[in-house]
Structure formats: C-alpha cells, structure tokens
Amino acid sequence: MYRICVIPGDGIGPEVMEAALTVLKAMDLDMEFYPALAGNACFQKLGTTIPSQTVDLALQTDATLFGAITSVPGQRSAILTLRKELDLYANLRPVKSYPGIEALYPDLDFLIVRENTEGLYAGQEEYTPDGAQALRVVTRKASRRICEFAFRQAQNKGFKRVTAVHKANVLMKTDGIFREAFYQVAEEYPELEAEDLYVDAAAMFLVKNPQRFQVLVTTNLFGDILSDEGAGLVGGLGMVPSANIGDKNALFEPVHGSAPDIAGQGVANPTAMLLSVVMMLRHLKEEDEASKLEKALLMTLKEGRVLTPDLGGDASTLKMAQEVQGHLESW
Ligand code: ATP
C-alpha cells in the first residue's frame, strides 16, 4: 500500500488537487491519502506557512502531491522549505506538446532539469544600507549531483543530447564551477552528446528552435524562468507538470502557482496536476497505471469536448477530471 501526503495549498491548489484525487481514487491502486496544511491559508490559521507536522508527514510517506501556494513577501516559503528539508535536489519539468492543444510548436518533447537547493534561491538575501543583496550559492557537490541526474534521465528516457545552461562569461566563478562539473560528468556518458549554452542564447533558441533541445540542465533561477517559457510553448501553465526528486523522498506539483485571478471559480485546468500524478505513478514504478492515466488524459485533450476555458472549452475543473476518469476504462 502507498501512503501519499496531500498538500492542496491555496488558490486553485485545492481545486486541481480535488481533480487529482477524484481520478486517483477511481484507479486500481492501493493508496491512502494523508492531507496536510501549508501556504497562506495555513499561515492565517496557524501562524506558520509550513507546520512541522506537514514536513514530518512528507518525510514519512512514499510521495507528496502538492497543489499550489500563494507566496506572500516576508513569509517563509512552504515549497522552498519542503524542497530543502526533504533534500529534493532535482526539479524535473517535462515540456511536451499534446494533440488537440493549440501550441506554438506541435512536436515538442524535452526535459528541463533544474537544480533545486541552491543558486539564487539559497535563501541568503539581506538588506544593505543602500539596497539589498542576494547570495548565489553554487557548490561542486550539488552541481555534480544535478548533472549526474540529468545524464541518467537522458539515458533512461532515450534522449541523445544534454545541454548545460549557464552564464559563465559573467558569473565566472559560480557558473564556472557548474560548467566544469557538467563536462566532468559528461565524460562518464560518452554515448550522449554534451553541449553548453549561455542562458540568454538558450532563451532565444527556446522560442526560435525549441526542437533542438532534449535534456537541459541548469541552476535554480534559470531553470525556473526557462520552464515557464517552455510552458508557454505548449499551451500555457495549465499544461506543465513537475517532479521534485531526492534520494529518499519525492514531491509532485504543477509548474503553475495558485492563480488568484481564477481561484474559487472552478475553472482551473487540471492537466498539469494530472500529469504530475502520472510522474508520481512512474516514480512509484506503477508504469501500467501511469500510462493508463496519461492515455485517458490525452484522449480527453484530443477529443476536445470537455475542456477548461484556458483550452477553449467551458467545462469546470471537476468535469474535465471526471471525463478523464471516464476514459480510464478504455484502457
Ligand atoms: P502565484 O503567486 O501563486 O505564483 P500567479 O498568478 O503569479 O500565482 P500562476 O498561478 O502561475 O502565477 O498563474 C499565472 C497565470 O496563468 C494566471 O493568469 C493564471 O490565470 C494562469 N494559470 C495558471 N495556472 C492555470 C491553470 N491550471 N488553469 C488555467 N490558468 C492557469
């Protein structure tokens, strides 16, 4: 039996989580769900964005499903805390186009691997007498670990090329270390092509010629920005899932945030959350169930009868999830 920690969060988080649980409970899986609090609503209730019980539950369960949270300046970030406490060092963000969904490019399938524990999100930011400064932390150990992860992913998923993205011409020391680690790891994978690009060039290629990419590996902030750019290529933020992986724990969440502008209306696209569930099932080695859910979702998207407004339909989040659930029986 799998034990899953469930953190719905704020805004559309609980709405897409309801969709995910509706579908998961209809599947042939022995799974128990443990709800936990985090985010801004949690702060209003308990005075903390991430109670220790939530961290403990995430540590003890087989995987965590995370909806979305509203980040309020000055509050401790619940998701950054979880990534740190669970040592979820690799953030995987697949960018894939799906038939039936209007996308800038119809044939994309690449993976962004983002370092998740340091870089400019190391949490070392402070006011100075005339402004503020943030520390960009890049260690050899974390750089090597994320590059190894990226090459392993490329190998397992049948990709042929890994691209390191950095800005070593300006950030010579931090990104110098990152690039050096990348090429050291690359030597262990002679069958894979290794290249590196400056982040500005990578951003341009992502718009102009994204088909050239297979696996991208990069530091925290660059990965955050480029993966939203990737989402824009394949139908928007409602379409892109992510996995946060460590050696002992894993957390799965849509790339989008809590979308306060549409929260409470029941119109959020559940695709990113459902694809995050697919990633979780693959991580748990439930390949058959993962592929069944993926196909049911693809069928829903391709038929285009029951879609949320961002995809051109008029269905609610739950209606679209129920349509996916209905298609599960086809496989
Ligand atoms: P946060 O502060 O929590 O990051 P945000 O609004 O700044 O929230 P997102 O939640 O990522 O950032 O949303 C950005 C835009 O994308 C919003 O206009 C939102 O309506 C849209 N969006 C995000 N997720 C979805 C979704 N699942 N379905 C439909 N639209 C979405």
Coordinates of C-alpha atoms and ligand atoms in Angstrom, one line a residue:
M1 CA 0.0 0.0 0.0
Y2 CA 1.2 3.5 -0.9
R3 CA 1.0 6.4 1.6
I4 CA 0.6 9.7 -0.1
C5 CA 1.0 13.1 1.6
V6 CA -1.5 15.5 0.1
I7 CA -0.9 19.3 0.3
P8 CA -3.7 21.2 -1.5
G9 CA -2.4 24.7 -0.5
D10 CA -4.0 28.0 -1.7
G11 CA -6.0 29.4 -4.6
I12 CA -6.5 26.9 -7.4
G13 CA -4.3 24.4 -5.5
P14 CA -7.3 22.7 -3.7
E15 CA -9.3 22.7 -6.9
V16 CA -6.7 20.9 -9.0
M17 CA -6.0 18.6 -6.1
E18 CA -9.7 17.6 -5.9
A19 CA -9.4 16.7 -9.6
A20 CA -6.3 14.6 -9.0
L21 CA -7.8 12.7 -6.1
T22 CA -11.1 12.1 -7.9
V23 CA -9.1 10.4 -10.7
L24 CA -6.6 8.6 -8.4
K25 CA -9.4 7.1 -6.2
A26 CA -11.0 5.6 -9.3
M27 CA -7.8 3.8 -10.3
D28 CA -6.7 0.3 -9.5
L29 CA -4.3 1.4 -6.8
D30 CA -3.9 0.6 -3.1
M31 CA -3.3 4.1 -1.9
E32 CA -4.0 6.0 1.3
F33 CA -4.0 9.8 1.3
Y34 CA -2.8 11.9 4.2
P35 CA -3.9 15.6 4.0
A36 CA -1.5 18.3 5.3
L37 CA -1.5 22.0 5.6
A38 CA 0.9 24.6 4.0
G39 CA 0.7 28.0 2.5
N40 CA -1.0 31.3 3.1
A41 CA -4.4 29.9 4.4
C42 CA -2.4 27.8 6.8
F43 CA -0.5 30.9 7.9
Q44 CA -3.7 32.7 8.6
K45 CA -4.9 29.7 10.7
L46 CA -1.8 28.5 12.5
G47 CA 0.7 31.4 12.2
T48 CA 3.1 29.3 10.1
T49 CA 3.2 28.6 6.4
I50 CA 4.6 25.1 7.0
P51 CA 3.9 23.3 10.3
S52 CA 6.4 20.7 11.4
Q53 CA 3.7 18.0 11.1
T54 CA 3.5 18.7 7.4
V55 CA 7.3 18.3 6.9
D56 CA 7.2 15.1 9.1
L57 CA 4.3 13.6 7.0
A58 CA 6.1 14.4 3.8
L59 CA 9.3 12.8 5.1
Q60 CA 7.4 9.6 6.2
T61 CA 5.2 9.0 3.3
D62 CA 6.0 7.3 -0.1
A63 CA 5.4 10.6 -2.1
T64 CA 3.9 14.0 -1.7
L65 CA 1.3 15.6 -4.0
F66 CA 1.4 19.4 -3.8
G67 CA -1.2 21.7 -5.3
A68 CA 0.0 25.3 -5.2
I69 CA 0.5 28.1 -2.6
T70 CA 0.3 31.8 -2.6
S71 CA 3.7 33.3 -1.7
V72 CA 3.4 36.4 0.5
P73 CA 6.6 38.5 0.8
G74 CA 8.0 38.2 4.2
Q75 CA 6.6 34.7 4.9
R76 CA 8.7 31.6 4.8
S77 CA 8.1 29.8 1.6
A78 CA 6.5 26.4 2.2
I79 CA 7.6 24.8 -1.0
L80 CA 11.2 26.0 -0.6
T81 CA 11.2 24.7 2.9
L82 CA 9.9 21.3 1.7
R83 CA 12.5 21.1 -1.1
K84 CA 15.2 21.8 1.5
E85 CA 14.0 19.6 4.4
L86 CA 13.4 16.6 2.1
D87 CA 16.6 17.4 0.1
L88 CA 14.7 17.3 -3.2
Y89 CA 17.6 18.4 -5.2
A90 CA 16.3 17.7 -8.7
N91 CA 13.4 19.5 -10.2
L92 CA 12.2 17.8 -13.4
R93 CA 10.0 19.8 -15.8
P94 CA 9.0 18.0 -19.0
V95 CA 7.8 20.2 -21.8
K96 CA 5.6 18.3 -24.2
S97 CA 3.0 19.3 -26.8
Y98 CA -0.2 17.3 -27.0
P99 CA -2.5 16.7 -29.9
G100 CA -5.6 18.9 -29.8
I101 CA -4.0 21.6 -27.8
E102 CA -3.0 24.8 -29.5
A103 CA 0.7 25.2 -29.1
L104 CA 3.4 27.3 -30.7
Y105 CA 5.1 24.1 -31.7
P106 CA 3.2 20.8 -32.2
D107 CA 6.1 18.4 -31.8
L108 CA 8.0 19.3 -28.7
D109 CA 9.3 16.8 -26.1
F110 CA 12.1 17.9 -23.9
L111 CA 13.0 17.9 -20.3
I112 CA 14.3 20.7 -18.1
V113 CA 16.3 19.5 -15.1
R114 CA 16.7 22.3 -12.6
E115 CA 19.0 22.3 -9.5
N116 CA 16.6 22.8 -6.6
T117 CA 18.6 23.5 -3.5
E118 CA 21.0 26.4 -4.0
G119 CA 21.8 29.1 -6.7
L120 CA 19.9 32.4 -6.2
Y121 CA 17.2 30.6 -4.2
A122 CA 19.6 29.6 -1.4
G123 CA 17.6 32.0 0.9
Q124 CA 20.5 34.2 1.6
E125 CA 19.1 37.7 0.9
E126 CA 19.5 40.8 3.1
Y127 CA 19.1 44.5 3.2
T128 CA 22.2 46.6 2.9
P129 CA 22.5 50.4 3.8
D130 CA 21.7 51.4 0.3
G131 CA 19.5 48.5 -1.0
A132 CA 19.7 44.7 -0.8
Q133 CA 21.8 41.8 -1.9
A134 CA 21.3 38.1 -2.6
L135 CA 23.9 35.4 -2.5
R136 CA 24.2 33.0 -5.4
V137 CA 25.5 29.7 -4.0
V138 CA 26.9 27.1 -6.3
T139 CA 28.7 24.1 -4.9
R140 CA 30.7 21.4 -6.7
K141 CA 28.8 18.7 -4.9
A142 CA 25.3 20.0 -5.9
S143 CA 26.4 20.8 -9.4
R144 CA 27.8 17.3 -10.0
R145 CA 24.7 15.7 -8.4
I146 CA 22.3 17.5 -10.7
C147 CA 24.4 16.9 -13.8
E148 CA 24.6 13.2 -13.0
F149 CA 20.8 13.2 -12.6
A150 CA 20.3 14.9 -15.9
F151 CA 22.6 12.4 -17.8
R152 CA 20.8 9.5 -16.1
Q153 CA 17.4 10.9 -17.1
A154 CA 18.7 11.3 -20.7
Q155 CA 19.9 7.7 -20.7
N156 CA 16.7 6.3 -19.2
K157 CA 14.4 8.2 -21.5
G158 CA 16.3 7.6 -24.7
F159 CA 17.4 11.2 -25.3
K160 CA 20.7 11.7 -27.1
R161 CA 21.9 15.2 -26.1
V162 CA 22.2 17.1 -22.8
T163 CA 22.6 20.9 -22.8
A164 CA 24.0 22.8 -19.8
V165 CA 22.6 26.3 -19.5
H166 CA 24.6 28.9 -17.6
K167 CA 26.1 32.4 -17.7
A168 CA 29.7 31.6 -17.1
N169 CA 31.0 34.5 -19.1
V170 CA 29.7 36.9 -16.4
L171 CA 29.2 34.7 -13.4
M172 CA 32.7 33.2 -13.9
K173 CA 33.1 31.5 -10.5
T174 CA 29.7 30.2 -9.8
D175 CA 28.7 29.1 -13.3
G176 CA 32.4 28.2 -14.0
I177 CA 32.0 25.5 -11.3
F178 CA 28.7 24.4 -12.7
R179 CA 30.0 24.1 -16.3
E180 CA 33.1 22.3 -15.1
A181 CA 31.0 19.8 -13.2
F182 CA 28.8 19.3 -16.2
Y183 CA 31.7 18.3 -18.5
Q184 CA 33.3 16.1 -15.9
V185 CA 30.0 14.1 -15.6
A186 CA 29.7 14.1 -19.5
E187 CA 32.9 12.1 -19.7
E188 CA 31.2 9.3 -18.0
Y189 CA 28.5 9.2 -20.7
P190 CA 30.4 9.1 -24.0
E191 CA 27.3 7.8 -25.8
L192 CA 25.5 11.1 -25.1
E193 CA 26.3 14.4 -26.8
A194 CA 27.1 17.2 -24.3
E195 CA 26.9 20.9 -25.1
D196 CA 26.6 24.1 -23.2
L197 CA 24.8 27.4 -23.9
Y198 CA 24.6 30.8 -22.3
V199 CA 21.2 31.3 -20.7
D200 CA 20.3 34.3 -23.0
A201 CA 21.1 32.1 -26.1
A202 CA 19.0 29.2 -24.6
A203 CA 16.1 31.6 -24.1
M204 CA 16.3 32.7 -27.7
F205 CA 16.6 29.1 -29.0
L206 CA 13.6 28.1 -26.9
V207 CA 11.4 30.5 -28.9
K208 CA 13.1 30.1 -32.3
N209 CA 14.1 26.5 -32.5
P210 CA 13.0 24.5 -29.4
Q211 CA 13.1 21.2 -31.3
R212 CA 16.9 21.3 -30.9
F213 CA 16.5 20.6 -27.2
Q214 CA 16.3 17.2 -25.5
V215 CA 17.5 17.5 -21.9
L216 CA 18.5 20.9 -20.4
V217 CA 20.3 21.1 -17.1
T218 CA 20.7 24.3 -15.2
T219 CA 20.8 26.2 -11.9
N220 CA 17.8 27.2 -9.8
L221 CA 16.7 30.6 -11.1
F222 CA 17.5 29.9 -14.8
G223 CA 15.5 26.7 -14.6
D224 CA 12.5 28.4 -13.0
I225 CA 12.4 31.0 -15.8
L226 CA 13.1 28.7 -18.7
S227 CA 10.5 26.2 -17.6
D228 CA 7.8 28.9 -17.6
E229 CA 9.0 29.8 -21.1
G230 CA 8.7 26.1 -22.0
A231 CA 5.1 26.1 -20.7
G232 CA 4.3 29.0 -23.0
L233 CA 5.4 26.9 -25.9
V234 CA 2.9 24.0 -25.3
G235 CA -0.3 25.7 -24.3
G236 CA 0.3 27.5 -21.1
L237 CA 0.9 27.0 -17.4
G238 CA -2.1 24.7 -17.0
M239 CA -0.3 22.1 -19.1
V240 CA 3.1 21.6 -17.4
P241 CA 3.8 19.2 -14.5
S242 CA 6.9 18.8 -12.4
A243 CA 8.6 16.4 -10.0
N244 CA 11.0 17.3 -7.2
I245 CA 13.2 14.3 -6.5
G246 CA 15.7 13.5 -3.8
D247 CA 17.4 10.2 -2.8
K248 CA 14.8 9.4 -0.2
N249 CA 11.7 11.5 -1.0
A250 CA 9.8 12.9 -3.9
L251 CA 7.2 15.6 -4.4
F252 CA 5.0 16.2 -7.4
E253 CA 3.4 19.6 -8.3
P254 CA 2.1 21.5 -11.3
V255 CA 4.5 24.2 -12.5
H256 CA 1.8 26.9 -12.2
G257 CA 1.1 28.8 -9.0
S258 CA -2.1 29.4 -7.0
A259 CA -3.5 31.7 -9.8
P260 CA -5.5 34.0 -7.5
D261 CA -7.2 35.6 -10.6
I262 CA -9.2 32.5 -11.3
A263 CA -9.3 30.9 -7.9
G264 CA -12.7 29.9 -6.5
Q265 CA -14.3 29.7 -9.9
G266 CA -13.7 26.0 -10.5
V267 CA -12.2 26.7 -14.0
A268 CA -8.5 25.8 -13.4
N269 CA -7.1 23.4 -15.9
P270 CA -6.3 20.1 -14.1
T271 CA -3.9 18.8 -16.8
A272 CA -0.7 20.0 -15.1
M273 CA -1.8 18.4 -11.8
L274 CA -2.9 15.2 -13.5
L275 CA 0.4 14.9 -15.4
S276 CA 2.2 15.4 -12.1
V277 CA 0.2 12.4 -10.8
V278 CA 1.4 10.5 -13.9
M279 CA 5.0 11.4 -12.9
M280 CA 4.3 10.2 -9.3
L281 CA 3.0 6.9 -10.5
R282 CA 6.0 6.3 -12.7
H283 CA 8.3 7.2 -9.8
L284 CA 6.4 4.6 -7.7
K285 CA 7.0 2.1 -10.5
E286 CA 3.3 1.9 -11.3
E287 CA 4.0 2.1 -15.1
D288 CA 0.7 0.5 -16.2
E289 CA -1.5 2.8 -14.2
A290 CA 0.7 5.8 -15.2
S291 CA 0.3 5.1 -18.8
K292 CA -3.4 4.4 -18.5
L293 CA -3.9 7.8 -16.9
E294 CA -1.7 9.5 -19.5
K295 CA -3.7 8.0 -22.3
A296 CA -7.1 8.9 -20.7
L297 CA -5.9 12.5 -20.4
L298 CA -4.6 12.5 -24.0
M299 CA -7.9 11.2 -25.2
T300 CA -9.7 14.0 -23.3
L301 CA -7.5 16.6 -24.8
K302 CA -7.6 15.2 -28.3
E303 CA -11.4 14.9 -28.4
G304 CA -11.7 18.4 -27.1
R305 CA -15.3 18.0 -25.9
V306 CA -14.8 18.6 -22.2
L307 CA -12.0 21.2 -21.7
T308 CA -11.5 24.1 -19.3
P309 CA -11.7 27.7 -20.6
D310 CA -7.9 28.2 -21.0
L311 CA -8.1 25.4 -23.5
G312 CA -11.0 26.9 -25.4
G313 CA -13.8 24.9 -23.6
D314 CA -16.3 25.8 -21.0
A315 CA -16.0 22.8 -18.6
S316 CA -15.2 23.1 -14.9
T317 CA -12.0 21.6 -13.4
L318 CA -14.0 18.7 -11.9
K319 CA -16.0 18.0 -15.1
M320 CA -12.7 17.7 -17.0
A321 CA -11.3 15.4 -14.3
Q322 CA -14.5 13.2 -14.5
E323 CA -14.1 13.0 -18.3
V324 CA -10.6 11.7 -17.8
Q325 CA -11.8 9.3 -15.2
G326 CA -14.5 8.0 -17.7
H327 CA -11.7 7.4 -20.2
L328 CA -9.7 5.3 -17.8
E329 CA -12.0 2.4 -18.6
S330 CA -11.0 2.5 -22.2
W331 CA -7.5 1.1 -21.4
Ligands
ATP1 P1 1.4 32.7 -7.6 O1 1.7 34.0 -6.9 O2 0.8 31.7 -6.7 O3 2.6 32.1 -8.3 P2 0.5 33.8 -10.1 O4 -0.9 34.2 -10.6 O5 1.5 34.8 -10.0 O6 0.3 33.0 -8.7 P3 0.3 31.4 -11.7 O7 -0.6 30.8 -10.7 O8 1.4 30.6 -12.2 O9 1.1 32.7 -11.1 O10 -0.6 31.9 -12.9 C1 -0.1 32.8 -13.9 C2 -1.3 32.9 -14.9 O11 -1.5 31.7 -15.5 C3 -2.6 33.4 -14.3 O12 -3.1 34.4 -15.1 C4 -3.5 32.2 -14.3 O13 -4.8 32.5 -14.5 C5 -2.9 31.3 -15.4 N1 -3.0 29.9 -14.9 C6 -2.1 29.3 -14.1 N2 -2.4 28.0 -13.8 C7 -3.6 27.8 -14.5 C8 -4.4 26.6 -14.7 N3 -4.2 25.5 -14.0 N4 -5.5 26.8 -15.4 C9 -5.8 27.9 -16.1 N5 -5.0 29.0 -16.0 C10 -3.9 29.0 -15.2

